Each structure stands twice: as C-alpha cells, then as structure tokens.
Coordinates of C-alpha atoms in Angstrom, one line a residue:
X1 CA 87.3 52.1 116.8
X2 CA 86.7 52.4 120.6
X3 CA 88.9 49.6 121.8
X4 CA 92.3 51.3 119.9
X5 CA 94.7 51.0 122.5
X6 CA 97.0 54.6 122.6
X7 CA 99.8 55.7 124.8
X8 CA 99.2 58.3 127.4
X9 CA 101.7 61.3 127.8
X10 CA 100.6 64.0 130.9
X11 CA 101.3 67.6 130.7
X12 CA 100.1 70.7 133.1
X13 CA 98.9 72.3 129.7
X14 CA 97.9 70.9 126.5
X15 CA 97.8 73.4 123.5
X16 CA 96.2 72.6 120.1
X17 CA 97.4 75.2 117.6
X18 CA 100.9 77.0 116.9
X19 CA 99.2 80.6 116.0
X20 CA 99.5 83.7 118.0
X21 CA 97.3 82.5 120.6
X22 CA 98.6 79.2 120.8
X23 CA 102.1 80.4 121.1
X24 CA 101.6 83.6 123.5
X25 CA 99.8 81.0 125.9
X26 CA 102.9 78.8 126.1
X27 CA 105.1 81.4 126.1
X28 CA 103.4 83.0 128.7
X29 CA 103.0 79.9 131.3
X30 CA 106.8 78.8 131.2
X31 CA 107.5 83.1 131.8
X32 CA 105.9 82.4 134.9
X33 CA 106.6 79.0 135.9
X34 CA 109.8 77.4 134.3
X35 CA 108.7 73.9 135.8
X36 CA 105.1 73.7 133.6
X37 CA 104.6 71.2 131.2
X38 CA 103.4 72.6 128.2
X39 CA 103.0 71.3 124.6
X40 CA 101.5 73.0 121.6
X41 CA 100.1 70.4 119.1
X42 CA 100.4 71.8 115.2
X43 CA 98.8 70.4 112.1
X44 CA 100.5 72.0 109.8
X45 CA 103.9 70.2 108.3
X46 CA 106.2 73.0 110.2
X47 CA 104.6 76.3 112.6
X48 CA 103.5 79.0 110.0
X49 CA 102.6 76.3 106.8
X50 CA 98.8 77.1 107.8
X51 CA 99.4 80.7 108.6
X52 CA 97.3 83.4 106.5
X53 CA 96.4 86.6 107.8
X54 CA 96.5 90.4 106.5
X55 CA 99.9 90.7 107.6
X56 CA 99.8 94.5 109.0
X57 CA 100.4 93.5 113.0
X58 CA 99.5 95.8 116.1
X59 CA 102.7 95.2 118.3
X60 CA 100.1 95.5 121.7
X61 CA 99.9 91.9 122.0
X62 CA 103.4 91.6 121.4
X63 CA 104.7 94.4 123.6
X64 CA 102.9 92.9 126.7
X65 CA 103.8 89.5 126.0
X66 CA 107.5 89.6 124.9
X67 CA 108.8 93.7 126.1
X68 CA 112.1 93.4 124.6
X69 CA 111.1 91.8 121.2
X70 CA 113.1 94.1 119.0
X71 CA 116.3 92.8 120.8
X72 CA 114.9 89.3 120.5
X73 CA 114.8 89.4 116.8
X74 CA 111.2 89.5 115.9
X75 CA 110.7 89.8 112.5
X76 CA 108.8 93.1 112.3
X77 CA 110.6 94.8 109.8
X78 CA 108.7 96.9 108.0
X79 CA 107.1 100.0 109.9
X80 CA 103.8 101.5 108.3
X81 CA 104.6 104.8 106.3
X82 CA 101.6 105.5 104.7
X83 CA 97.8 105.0 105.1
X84 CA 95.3 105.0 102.2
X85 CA 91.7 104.4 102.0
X86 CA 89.6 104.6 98.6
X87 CA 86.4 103.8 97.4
X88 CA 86.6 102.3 93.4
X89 CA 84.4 102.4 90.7
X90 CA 84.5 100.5 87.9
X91 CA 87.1 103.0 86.2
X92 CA 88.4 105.4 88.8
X93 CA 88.8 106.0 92.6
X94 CA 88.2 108.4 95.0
X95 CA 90.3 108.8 97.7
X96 CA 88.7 109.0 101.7
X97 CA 91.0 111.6 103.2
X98 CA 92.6 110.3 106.7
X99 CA 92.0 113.1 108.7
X100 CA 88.1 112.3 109.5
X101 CA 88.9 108.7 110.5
X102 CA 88.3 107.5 114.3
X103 CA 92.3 106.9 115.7
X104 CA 91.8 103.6 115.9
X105 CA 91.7 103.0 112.4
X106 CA 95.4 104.8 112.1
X107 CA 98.1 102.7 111.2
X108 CA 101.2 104.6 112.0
X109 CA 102.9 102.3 115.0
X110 CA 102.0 99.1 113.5
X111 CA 104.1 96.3 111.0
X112 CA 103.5 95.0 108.0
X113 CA 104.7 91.1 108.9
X114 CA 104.6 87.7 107.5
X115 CA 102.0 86.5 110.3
X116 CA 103.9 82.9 109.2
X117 CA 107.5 84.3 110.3
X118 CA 106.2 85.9 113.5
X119 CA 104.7 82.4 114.7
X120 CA 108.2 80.4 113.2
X121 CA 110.2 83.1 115.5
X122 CA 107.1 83.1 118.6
X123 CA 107.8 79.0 118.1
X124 CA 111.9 79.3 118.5
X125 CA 111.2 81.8 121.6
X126 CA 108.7 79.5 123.1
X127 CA 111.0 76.3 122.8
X128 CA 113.7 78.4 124.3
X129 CA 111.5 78.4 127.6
X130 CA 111.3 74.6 127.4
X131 CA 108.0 74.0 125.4
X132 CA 107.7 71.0 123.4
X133 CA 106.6 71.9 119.7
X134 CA 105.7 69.5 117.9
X135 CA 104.3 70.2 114.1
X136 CA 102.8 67.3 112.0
X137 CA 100.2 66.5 114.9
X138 CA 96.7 67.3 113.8
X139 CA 93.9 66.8 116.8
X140 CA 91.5 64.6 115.5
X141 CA 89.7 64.0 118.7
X142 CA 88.9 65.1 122.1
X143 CA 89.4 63.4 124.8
X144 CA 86.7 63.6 128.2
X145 CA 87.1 62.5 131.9
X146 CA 84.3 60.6 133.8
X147 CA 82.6 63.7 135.0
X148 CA 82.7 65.3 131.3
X149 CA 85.3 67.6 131.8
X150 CA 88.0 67.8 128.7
X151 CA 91.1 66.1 129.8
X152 CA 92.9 66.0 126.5
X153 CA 93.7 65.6 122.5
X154 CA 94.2 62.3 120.3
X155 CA 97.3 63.9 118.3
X156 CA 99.0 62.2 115.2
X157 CA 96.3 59.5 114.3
X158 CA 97.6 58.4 111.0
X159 CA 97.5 55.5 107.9
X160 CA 93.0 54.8 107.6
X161 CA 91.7 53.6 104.8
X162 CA 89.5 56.2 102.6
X163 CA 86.0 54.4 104.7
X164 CA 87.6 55.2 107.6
X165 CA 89.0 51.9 109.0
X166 CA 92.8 51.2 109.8
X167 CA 95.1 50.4 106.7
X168 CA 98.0 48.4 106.7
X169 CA 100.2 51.4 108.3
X170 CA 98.4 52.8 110.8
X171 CA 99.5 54.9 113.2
X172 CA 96.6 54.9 116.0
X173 CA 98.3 58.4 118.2
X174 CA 98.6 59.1 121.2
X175 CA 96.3 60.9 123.7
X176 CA 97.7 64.0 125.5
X177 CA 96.5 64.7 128.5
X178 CA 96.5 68.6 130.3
X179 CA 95.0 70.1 133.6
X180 CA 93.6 72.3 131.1
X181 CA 93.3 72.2 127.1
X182 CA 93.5 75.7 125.3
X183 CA 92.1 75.3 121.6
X184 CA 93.8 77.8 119.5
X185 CA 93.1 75.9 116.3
X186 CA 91.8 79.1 114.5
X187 CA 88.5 80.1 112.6
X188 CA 86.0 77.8 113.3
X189 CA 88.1 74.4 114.3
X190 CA 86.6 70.9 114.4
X191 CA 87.3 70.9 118.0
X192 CA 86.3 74.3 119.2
X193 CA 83.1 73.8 117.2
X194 CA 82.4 70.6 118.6
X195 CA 83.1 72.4 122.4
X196 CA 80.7 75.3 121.5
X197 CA 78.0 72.9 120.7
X198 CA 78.4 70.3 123.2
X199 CA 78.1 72.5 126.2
X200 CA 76.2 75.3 124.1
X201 CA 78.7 77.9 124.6
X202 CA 77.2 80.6 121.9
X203 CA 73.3 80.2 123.5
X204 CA 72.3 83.8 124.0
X205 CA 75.1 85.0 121.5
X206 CA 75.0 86.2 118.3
X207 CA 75.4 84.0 115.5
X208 CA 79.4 84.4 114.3
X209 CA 80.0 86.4 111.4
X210 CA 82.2 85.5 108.7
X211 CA 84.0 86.7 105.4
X212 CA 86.3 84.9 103.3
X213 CA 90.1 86.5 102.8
X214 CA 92.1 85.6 100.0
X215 CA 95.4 86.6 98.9
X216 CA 98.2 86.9 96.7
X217 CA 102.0 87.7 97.1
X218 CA 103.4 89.5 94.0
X219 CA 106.8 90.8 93.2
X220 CA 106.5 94.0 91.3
X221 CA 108.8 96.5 89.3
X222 CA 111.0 98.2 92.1
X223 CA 110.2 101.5 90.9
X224 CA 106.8 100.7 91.5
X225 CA 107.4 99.6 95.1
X226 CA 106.6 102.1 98.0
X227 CA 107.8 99.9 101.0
X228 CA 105.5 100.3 104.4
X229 CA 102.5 101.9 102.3
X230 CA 99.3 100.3 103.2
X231 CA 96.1 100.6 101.2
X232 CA 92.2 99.6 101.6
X233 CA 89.9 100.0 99.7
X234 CA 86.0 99.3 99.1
X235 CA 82.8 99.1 96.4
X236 CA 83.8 97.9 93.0
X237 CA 83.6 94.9 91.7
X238 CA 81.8 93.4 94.7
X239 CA 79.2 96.8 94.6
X240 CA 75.7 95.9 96.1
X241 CA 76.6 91.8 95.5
X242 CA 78.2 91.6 98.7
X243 CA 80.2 93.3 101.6
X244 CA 84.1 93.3 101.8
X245 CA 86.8 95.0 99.9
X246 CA 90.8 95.0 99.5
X247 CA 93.8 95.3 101.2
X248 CA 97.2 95.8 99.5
X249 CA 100.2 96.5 101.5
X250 CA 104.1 96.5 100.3
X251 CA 106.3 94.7 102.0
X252 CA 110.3 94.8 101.7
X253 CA 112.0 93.1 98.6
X254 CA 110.0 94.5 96.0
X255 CA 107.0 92.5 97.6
X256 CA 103.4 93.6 98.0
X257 CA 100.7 91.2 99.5
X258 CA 97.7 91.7 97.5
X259 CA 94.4 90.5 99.6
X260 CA 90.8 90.4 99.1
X261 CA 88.0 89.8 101.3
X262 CA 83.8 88.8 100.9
X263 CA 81.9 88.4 103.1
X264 CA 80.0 85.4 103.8
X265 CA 76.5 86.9 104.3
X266 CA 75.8 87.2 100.7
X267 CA 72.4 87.0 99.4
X268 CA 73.5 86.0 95.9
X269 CA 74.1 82.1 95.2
X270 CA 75.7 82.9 91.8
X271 CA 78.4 85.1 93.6
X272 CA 81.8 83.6 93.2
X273 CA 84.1 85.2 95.9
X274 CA 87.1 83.9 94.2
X275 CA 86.3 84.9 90.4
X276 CA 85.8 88.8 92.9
X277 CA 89.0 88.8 93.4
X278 CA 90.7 88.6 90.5
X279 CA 88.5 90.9 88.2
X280 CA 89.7 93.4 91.2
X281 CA 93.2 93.2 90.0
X282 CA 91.8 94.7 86.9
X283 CA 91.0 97.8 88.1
X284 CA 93.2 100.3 86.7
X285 CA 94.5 101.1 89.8
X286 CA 95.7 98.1 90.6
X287 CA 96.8 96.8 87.2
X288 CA 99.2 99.0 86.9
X289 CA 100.6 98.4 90.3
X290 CA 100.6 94.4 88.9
X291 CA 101.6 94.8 85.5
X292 CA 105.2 93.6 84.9
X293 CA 105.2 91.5 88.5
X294 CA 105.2 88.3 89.1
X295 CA 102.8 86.4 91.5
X296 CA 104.4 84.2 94.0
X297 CA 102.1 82.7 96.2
X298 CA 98.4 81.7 97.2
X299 CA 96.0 81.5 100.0
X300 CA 92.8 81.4 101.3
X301 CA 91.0 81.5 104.6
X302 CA 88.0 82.2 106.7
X303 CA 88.2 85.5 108.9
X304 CA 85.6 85.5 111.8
X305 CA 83.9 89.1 111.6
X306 CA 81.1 89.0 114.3
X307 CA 82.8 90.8 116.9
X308 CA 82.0 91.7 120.3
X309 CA 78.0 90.4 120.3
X310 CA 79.2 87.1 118.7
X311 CA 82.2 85.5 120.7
X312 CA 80.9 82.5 122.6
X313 CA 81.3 81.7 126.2
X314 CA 85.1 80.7 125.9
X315 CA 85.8 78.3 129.2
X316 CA 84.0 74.8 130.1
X317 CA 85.1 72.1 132.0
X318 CA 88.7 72.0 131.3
X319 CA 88.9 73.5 128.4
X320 CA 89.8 77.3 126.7
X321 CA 89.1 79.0 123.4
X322 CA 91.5 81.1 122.2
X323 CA 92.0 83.6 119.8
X324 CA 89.7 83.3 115.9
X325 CA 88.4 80.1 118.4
X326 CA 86.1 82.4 119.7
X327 CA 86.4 85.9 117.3
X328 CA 88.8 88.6 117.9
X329 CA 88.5 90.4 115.2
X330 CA 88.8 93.9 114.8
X331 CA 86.6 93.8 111.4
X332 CA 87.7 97.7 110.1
X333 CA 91.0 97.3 111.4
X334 CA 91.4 94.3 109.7
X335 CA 93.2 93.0 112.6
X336 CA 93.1 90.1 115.0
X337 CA 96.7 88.6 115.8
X338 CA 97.2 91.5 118.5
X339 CA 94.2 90.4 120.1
X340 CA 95.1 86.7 119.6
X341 CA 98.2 86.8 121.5
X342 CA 96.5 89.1 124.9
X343 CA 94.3 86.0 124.5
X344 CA 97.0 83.7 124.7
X345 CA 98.3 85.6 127.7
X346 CA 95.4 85.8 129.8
X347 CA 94.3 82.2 129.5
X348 CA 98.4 81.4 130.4
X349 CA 97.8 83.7 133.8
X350 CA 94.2 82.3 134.8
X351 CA 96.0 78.5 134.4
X352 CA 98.6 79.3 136.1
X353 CA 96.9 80.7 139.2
X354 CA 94.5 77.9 139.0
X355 CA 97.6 75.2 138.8
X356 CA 99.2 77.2 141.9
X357 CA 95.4 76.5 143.8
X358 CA 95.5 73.3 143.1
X359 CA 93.0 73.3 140.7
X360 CA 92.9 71.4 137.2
X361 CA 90.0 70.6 134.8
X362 CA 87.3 73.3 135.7
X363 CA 86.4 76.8 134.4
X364 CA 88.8 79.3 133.9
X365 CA 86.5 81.9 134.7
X366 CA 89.2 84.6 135.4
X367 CA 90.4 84.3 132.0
X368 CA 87.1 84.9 129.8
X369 CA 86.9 88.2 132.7
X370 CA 90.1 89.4 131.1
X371 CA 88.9 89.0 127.9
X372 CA 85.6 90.7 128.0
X373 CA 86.7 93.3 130.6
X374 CA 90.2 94.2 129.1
X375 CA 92.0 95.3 126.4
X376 CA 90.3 92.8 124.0
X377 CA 86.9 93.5 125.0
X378 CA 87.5 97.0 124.8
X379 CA 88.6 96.9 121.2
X380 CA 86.1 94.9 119.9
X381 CA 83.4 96.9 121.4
X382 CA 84.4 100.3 120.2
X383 CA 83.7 98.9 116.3
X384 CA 80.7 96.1 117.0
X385 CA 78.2 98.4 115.5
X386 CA 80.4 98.6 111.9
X387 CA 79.2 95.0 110.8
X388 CA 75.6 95.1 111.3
X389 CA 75.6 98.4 110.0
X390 CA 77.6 97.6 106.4
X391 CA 74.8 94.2 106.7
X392 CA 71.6 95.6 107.0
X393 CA 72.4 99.2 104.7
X394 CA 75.4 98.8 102.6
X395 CA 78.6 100.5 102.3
X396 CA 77.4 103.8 101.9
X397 CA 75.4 104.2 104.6
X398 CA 77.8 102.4 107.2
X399 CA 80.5 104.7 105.9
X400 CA 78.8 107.5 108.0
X401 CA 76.8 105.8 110.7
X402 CA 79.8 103.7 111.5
X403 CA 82.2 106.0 111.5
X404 CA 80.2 108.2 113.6
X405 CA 79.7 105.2 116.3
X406 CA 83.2 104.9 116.4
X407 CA 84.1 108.0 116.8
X408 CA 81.5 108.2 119.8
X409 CA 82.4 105.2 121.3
X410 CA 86.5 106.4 121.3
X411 CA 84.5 108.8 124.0
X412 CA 82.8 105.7 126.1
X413 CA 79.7 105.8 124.7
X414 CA 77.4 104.6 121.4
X415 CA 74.5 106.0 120.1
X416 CA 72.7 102.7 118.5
X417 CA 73.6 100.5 121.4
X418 CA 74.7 97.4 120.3
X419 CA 73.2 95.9 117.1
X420 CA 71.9 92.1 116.2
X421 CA 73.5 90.3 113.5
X422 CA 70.1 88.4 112.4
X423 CA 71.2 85.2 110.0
X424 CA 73.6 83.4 110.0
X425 CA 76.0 83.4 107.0
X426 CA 74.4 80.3 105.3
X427 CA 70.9 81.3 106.3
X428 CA 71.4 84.5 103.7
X429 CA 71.6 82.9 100.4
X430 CA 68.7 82.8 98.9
X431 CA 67.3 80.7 96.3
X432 CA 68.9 80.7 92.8
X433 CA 65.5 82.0 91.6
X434 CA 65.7 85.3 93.3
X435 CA 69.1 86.5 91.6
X436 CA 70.6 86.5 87.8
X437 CA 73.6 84.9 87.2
X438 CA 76.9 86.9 87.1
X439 CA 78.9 87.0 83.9
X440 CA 82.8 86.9 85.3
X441 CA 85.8 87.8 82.6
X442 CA 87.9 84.8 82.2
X443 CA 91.4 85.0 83.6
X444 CA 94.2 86.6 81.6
X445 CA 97.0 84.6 83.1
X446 CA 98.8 87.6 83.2
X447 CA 96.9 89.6 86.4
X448 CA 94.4 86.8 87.0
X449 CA 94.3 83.5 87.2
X450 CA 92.3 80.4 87.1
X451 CA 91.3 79.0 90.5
X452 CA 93.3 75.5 90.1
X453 CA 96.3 77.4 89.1
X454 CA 96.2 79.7 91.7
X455 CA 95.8 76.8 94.3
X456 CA 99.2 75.4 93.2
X457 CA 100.7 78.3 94.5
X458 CA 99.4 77.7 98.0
X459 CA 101.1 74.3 97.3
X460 CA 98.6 72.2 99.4
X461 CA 99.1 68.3 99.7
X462 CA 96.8 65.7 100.9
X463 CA 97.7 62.1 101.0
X464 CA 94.9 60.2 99.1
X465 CA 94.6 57.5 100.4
X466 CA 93.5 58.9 103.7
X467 CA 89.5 59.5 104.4
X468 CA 87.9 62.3 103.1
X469 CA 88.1 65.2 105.4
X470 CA 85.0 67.1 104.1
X471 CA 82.5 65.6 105.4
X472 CA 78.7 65.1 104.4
X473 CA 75.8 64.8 106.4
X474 CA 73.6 63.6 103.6
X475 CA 75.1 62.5 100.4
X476 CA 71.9 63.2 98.2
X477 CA 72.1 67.1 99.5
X478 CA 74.6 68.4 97.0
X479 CA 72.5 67.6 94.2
X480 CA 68.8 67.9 95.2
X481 CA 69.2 70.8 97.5
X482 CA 72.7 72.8 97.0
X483 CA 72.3 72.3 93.3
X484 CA 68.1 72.5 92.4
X485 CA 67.8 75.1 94.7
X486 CA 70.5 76.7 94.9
X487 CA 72.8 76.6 91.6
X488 CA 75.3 74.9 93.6
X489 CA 77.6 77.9 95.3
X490 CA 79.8 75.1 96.3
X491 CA 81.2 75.3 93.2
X492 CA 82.1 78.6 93.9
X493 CA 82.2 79.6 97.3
X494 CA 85.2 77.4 98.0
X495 CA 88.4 79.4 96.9
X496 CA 90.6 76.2 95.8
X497 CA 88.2 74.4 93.3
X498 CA 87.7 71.4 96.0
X499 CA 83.5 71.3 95.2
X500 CA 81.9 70.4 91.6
X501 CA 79.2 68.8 89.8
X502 CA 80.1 66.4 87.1
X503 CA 77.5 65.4 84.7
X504 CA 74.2 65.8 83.5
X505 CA 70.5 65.5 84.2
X506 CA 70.1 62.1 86.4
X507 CA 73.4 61.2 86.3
X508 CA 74.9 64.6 87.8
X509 CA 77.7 63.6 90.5
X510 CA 78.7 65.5 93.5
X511 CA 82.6 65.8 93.3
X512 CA 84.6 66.3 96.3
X513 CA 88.8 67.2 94.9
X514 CA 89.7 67.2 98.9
X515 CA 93.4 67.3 97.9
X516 CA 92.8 70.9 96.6
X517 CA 91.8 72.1 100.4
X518 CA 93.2 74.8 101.8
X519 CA 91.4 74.8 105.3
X520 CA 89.7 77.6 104.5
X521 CA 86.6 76.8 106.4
X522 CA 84.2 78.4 103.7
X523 CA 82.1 75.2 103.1
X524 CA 81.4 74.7 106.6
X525 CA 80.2 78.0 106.9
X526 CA 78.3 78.8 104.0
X527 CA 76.9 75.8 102.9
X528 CA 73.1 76.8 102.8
X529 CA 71.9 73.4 103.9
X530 CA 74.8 73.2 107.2
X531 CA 75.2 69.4 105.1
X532 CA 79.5 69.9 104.7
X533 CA 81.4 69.1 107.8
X534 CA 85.0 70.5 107.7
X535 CA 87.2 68.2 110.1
X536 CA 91.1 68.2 109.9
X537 CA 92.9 65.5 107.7
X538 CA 96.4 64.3 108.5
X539 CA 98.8 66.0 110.3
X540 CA 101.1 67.5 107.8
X541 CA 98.5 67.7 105.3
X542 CA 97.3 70.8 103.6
X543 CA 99.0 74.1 102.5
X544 CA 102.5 75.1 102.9
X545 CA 102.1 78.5 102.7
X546 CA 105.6 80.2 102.0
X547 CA 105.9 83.6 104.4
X548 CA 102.4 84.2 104.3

C-alpha cells in the first residue's frame, strides 16, 4: 500500500495522545507562543473514552502547568480525608498504622478524580489556547524524512478489508506532519514501541516493568459511603502467586472506585489476574463495603511499574516520548498523571526553545535533562528500589527493606544502590509443568462477575469488518507453544476474554474475540513467546469508558 496517495497538513507540533501528557504539552506550547501550530491526535471516540487510571491525582503537575486551576474549573473535587493501608488474610485484616510511612506515601493534599474528566476539562482548556483536538484519529503509522528523522503521523486511516487491503469505503488519512512529534499514546503504544526499537532507545536500560490494573466503579448504600477516604491494601488472594494488591477510594455521589492490580512478572501460567480480582471483593472487608451496591462500570489497563532504572532514552530524531511512553510511575504511590503532565511541560519548553533556534526534527535533549534531573527523576528515584525488592523477596520482606530505602532516600541517599530488574515480564512464566492449577470460585453475579459480562460494562466496540488489530507473528504459536507448554495464559491473562482455545486434540483453534479489547496492552506484554503484537484499530474503536 506504498503508492496510497494522502493529503499533507503541516503543524510546528504534532501530538499523538489526548492524556495528561499529551494535553500539558499542548497546553504548555500555545502558553508560551500563541502563534504554534499544535494538534493532538486521539483514538479514542471523544478525550477520556480510553482513560483508566487510579484516580487519586497529585495536583504538582497540575499546579505548575495550569496555577489558577481551581478558578478554571478543574474537576478536582474530592480532597483526600483519610489514608488506610492493610494487609488481608483470607478472613481478617490488619491494619499498617500511618505514622511509620515515608511522607511521600501521604495522601493528604491530593484528589480523588475521574482521570477521564480531568483530560475532557485539560482538552476544553487546551482548545481555548487554539489547539486543534481532534478525537476519532488513531495513528496507525509513522511517518520518516530522508535522513530518518520522524517527521509525522498517518491519522484516521479507515474502511480495510479484514486481510488488510482497501474495502469499498476506504478512507486512506492524511499524514500530519510536525517539527517535532511527542508520542503520548500511553503504556506501551504501537508507535513508541516501534521508536524504542528502531533506534534502540532502552539498550543499557532495564527491561520495563509491568502490572495489570483493573477496576470497577460501584454505587454503594450512602450510609456506607465515607467520601475522600482512600484505602490500599496487600497479600490475600494473590499471597505468594504474584505481586500487586488493591486500591479502593470513595468518590462523591455515593461512588467508590474499586481497583485491583497484578503484576505481570508472575511465575504461575495458571494465574488468572482477572478471576484475582473478583474473589478479592469477597473478602469480608470488602463485601460488606459492596453488598447492597450496584456496579457501574468496567476497565482494564496496563500500568508501567519499572521506574527509574527502566525508562528508555525518550528523544530521537524528531521525535519525544511522553509520559507511561516511557514510565513515570510512582509504583507505591500508585501514581503517574502528576508526573505525566511535568512531562508534558518540559517536552513543550525544550520545543519551544528549539522552534525559537530555528531548529526542527533533531533531539530534544534539554527535555529528557529535565526529566531525569528534575522533579520527575527525583520522584521516581526515591522508590526504584520498592519493585525489585517486592520481585526478588515478596511482600513481607519489601515491606521493611523498602520502606527503609525510602525513608533513606527522603534524606539523599540509598543504602542498596539501585537494584536490577532481571526478566522481563513474559520471560517469568514458567512452564505449566512447574505449577498446579488454581481452583477460582465462580462468580456470584452479585459481587463478582463473569469476565464477558464485566467487559460490557467497559462498553468497548470494534467495527468487524476491519483487520484484526492483535496481531500474530506465527499463527501455529498459540497452540504448540502458548498452549503445550504453557496451558495457554492467554486465556487468562487478557482481562476482557479477547484470547481462547476452541476445540480439542488436533483440531484445537486459536480464537481471537478482538471486538472484546480493551487496549489493555497485557498480551503484548505477557505473552511468553513475544508472538501477539498489539497495534491500534480504528479510530473510535475500543472502550468508552464513562468517568473513569
């Protein structure tokens, strides 16, 4: 498809995602020049459709980017109250007292938010300023100059056929060309993965680190409701199966998001993150929380958790990664947006001062300086010891040794250094052989739910006719590697049911339900043989994700 003929539009700054980073980024240019072109390309049918996060927001990001955002309107409502931490058994819980914490893990000064409405309000303040918006535009492709540099996006590529060739309706997009390209797609995006290989931006990194969030938005009995109250907690059911733990944090309007997060280096092929998460809601604790509520909506996504060691080189010819692009994660805080939109910021201010030198299409050096030198770098480095740690000894043991390295690096200075990650998230699942299968309770309907069911909540859409946007390196993988060896975790790793094996024997099928996707990311990470390639479908397509 080389000789499709596309229209050309020219802008200073081409931006592919309308997150945080995206966003701060093009708010921040037309603060300092009014005269910029600036476009931010969005996938999603309208900003904040793909939007999933924690929802408890650091205003730092915020603050610097947009001072007077209270006046503005920003739809940070709900002020943390109260902080609680517990570790669960099977029947009880025990509560972690506050007072021994490092102050960084203190909530107090920070919102719980619909990350969804902050980017719909971020999108109204950025149009304002003159920046086009424009939703319904996935970026399928990159676009290079002669001398390799990035030089733009194909955006809004619509109407192939399911093989990949032009149907009858086709739309072939238009190329948008910048004097620089920020990628703010999010957690491991087809273009910012395709960057980091292509000019072999993480040689010399660690390998990135991921766990999969999912969540729930409930409406409960009011006189169950504690409005701004924000809970964590960690061990049961996941125990010595796999790292992660909970978050549950009550919003206004009788609302409570209820979130759960595994993470990705799991040993255990029978593991089902999904089936995790809603034998948690049977906990006594937070059954009775649940019972008598009604759950609302659904969503899923990858959260990068490497940290400091495992954020690429973010700037090549052309081009910067923002935000989850790279992995900005605060993984105890359980907080990235604030870092996403100082991201945003400084790669606005290192354009900017390149566009005023004339420059266009190199590195944006000044910008990844920021980042590892400033606020951002000094975040992430205070905690980079807390993964590795809870990897290599379990919760337990990075309970103490973590905390203490936090609370030594809040005075400049770590005892352990900084630690290796080892494997990367697909290199840690072992063969089938090594484990026993996990018996999971079947849904109650009630408090949990059956994954297809669920998935209708997220209420995710994919046009059918298009290609298949999961893609496979080796159609004979599923079946003689991910299944023989493995038990097939596809059929389980992926939160919306999108992976199964129909069948038996010789005649066992490898199943793709594509429509179910909700861009999670998981089966481009975990997959053990690397064979699924997660590229983005039509723009529009995918969840709708109601103030999530």
């Amino acid at each position: 498809m080389s000789d499709i003929q596309r229209e050309t539009m020219e802008y200073d700054v081409v931006i592919v995602g309308a997150g945080p980073a995206g966003l701060s980024a093009a708010i921040r240019l037309k603060q300092l020049d009014p005269d910029l072109e600036v476009v931010v390309l969005e996938k999603g049918s309208e900003v904040g459709a793909h939007i999933l996060s924690g929802a408890v927001l650091d205003p730092s990001g915020l603050d610097a980017l947009i001072p007077d955002w209270k006046e503005k309107g920003a739809p940070l409502n709900v002020p943390v109250k109260h902080d609680n931490f517990y570790i669960l058994g099977e029947a009880g819980e025990v509560r972690i007292p506050n007072f021994p914490m490092p102050p960084l893990m203190n909530n107090h000064g920070n919102y719980i938010v619909s990350m969804g409405n902050v980017c719909r309000w971020m999108a109204e303040q950025a149009e304002e300023l003159g920046v086009e918006v424009f939703p319904g535009m996935a970026c399928s492709e990159l676009v290079y100059g002669e001398k390799g540099a990035i030089k733009g996006v194909v955006a809004g590529e619509f109407g192939k056929n399911p093989d990949g060739t032009p149907g009858p309706g086709y739309e072939p997009g238009m190329e948008l060309h910048g004097k620089y390209v920020f990628l703010g797609e999010g957690v491991r995006g087809s273009l910012s993965k395709e960057v980091i290989e292509r000019y072999g931006l993480s040689d010399g990194k660690q390998p990135q680190k991921y766990g999969l969030g999912m969540k729930e938005i409930w409406e409960i009995d009011p006189a169950k409701h504690r409005e701004g109250t924000v809970t964590h907690t960690m061990g049961w059911p996941l125990g010595g199966n796999a790292g992660g733990g909970s978050f549950i944090y009550h919003l206004d309007n009788n609302q409570v998001y209820v979130g759960f997060v595994v993470h990705l280096n799991y040993k255990n092929p029978h593991l089902f993150p999904y089936m995790e998460f809603q034998r948690f809601k049977h906990h006594p604790m937070v059954a009775e929380l649940l019972e008598g509520g009604k759950r609302v909506a659904y969503g899923a996504r990858a959260i990068s958790e490497g940290g400091y060691q495992s954020m690429p080189q973010m700037v090549a010819p052309g081009v910067a990664l923002l935000g989850c692009s790279v992995g900005m994660v605060n993984v105890p805080r359980i907080k990235g947006n604030h870092n996403a939109m100082l991201s945003g910021k400084a790669a606005a201010e290192a354009a900017y001062d390149a566009l005023q030198a004339g420059r266009s299409g190199d590195e944006l050096h000044a910008y990844e300086e920021e980042v590892r030198g400033g606020a951002i770098g000094k975040d992430l480095k205070k905690v980079r010891n807390v993964k590795p740690l809870w990897s290599k000894y379990g919760l337990t043991a990075s309970l103490a040794l973590g905390g203490m390295d936090m609370w030594t690096n809040t005075f400049g200075f770590s005892l352990l250094g900084t630690l290796k990650h080892g494997k990367n998230d697909a290199e840690a699942t072992e063969p089938a052989h090594k484990h026993t299968p996990i018996d999971y309770p079947k849904p109650d309907g009630k408090l949990s739910f059956d994954r297809l069911t669920n998935v209708s909540f997220a209420m995710t859409n994919h046009e059918e006719s298009q290609p298949c946007h999961l893609k496979l390196k080796d159609p004979d993988v599923p079946v003689e590697v991910d299944l023989r060896e493995y038990a097939g975790p596809s059929a389980r790793y992926c939160p919306a049911g999108v992976y199964e094996f129909v069948g038996e024997g010789v005649d066992t099928k490898f199943q793709i339900n594509f429509q179910n996707c909700v861009h999670c990311k998981t089966c481009d990470i975990k997959d053990p043989a690397q064979n699924i390639t997660w590229t983005t479908p039509q723009g529009g397509d995918g969840p709708n994700y109601p103030n999530m």
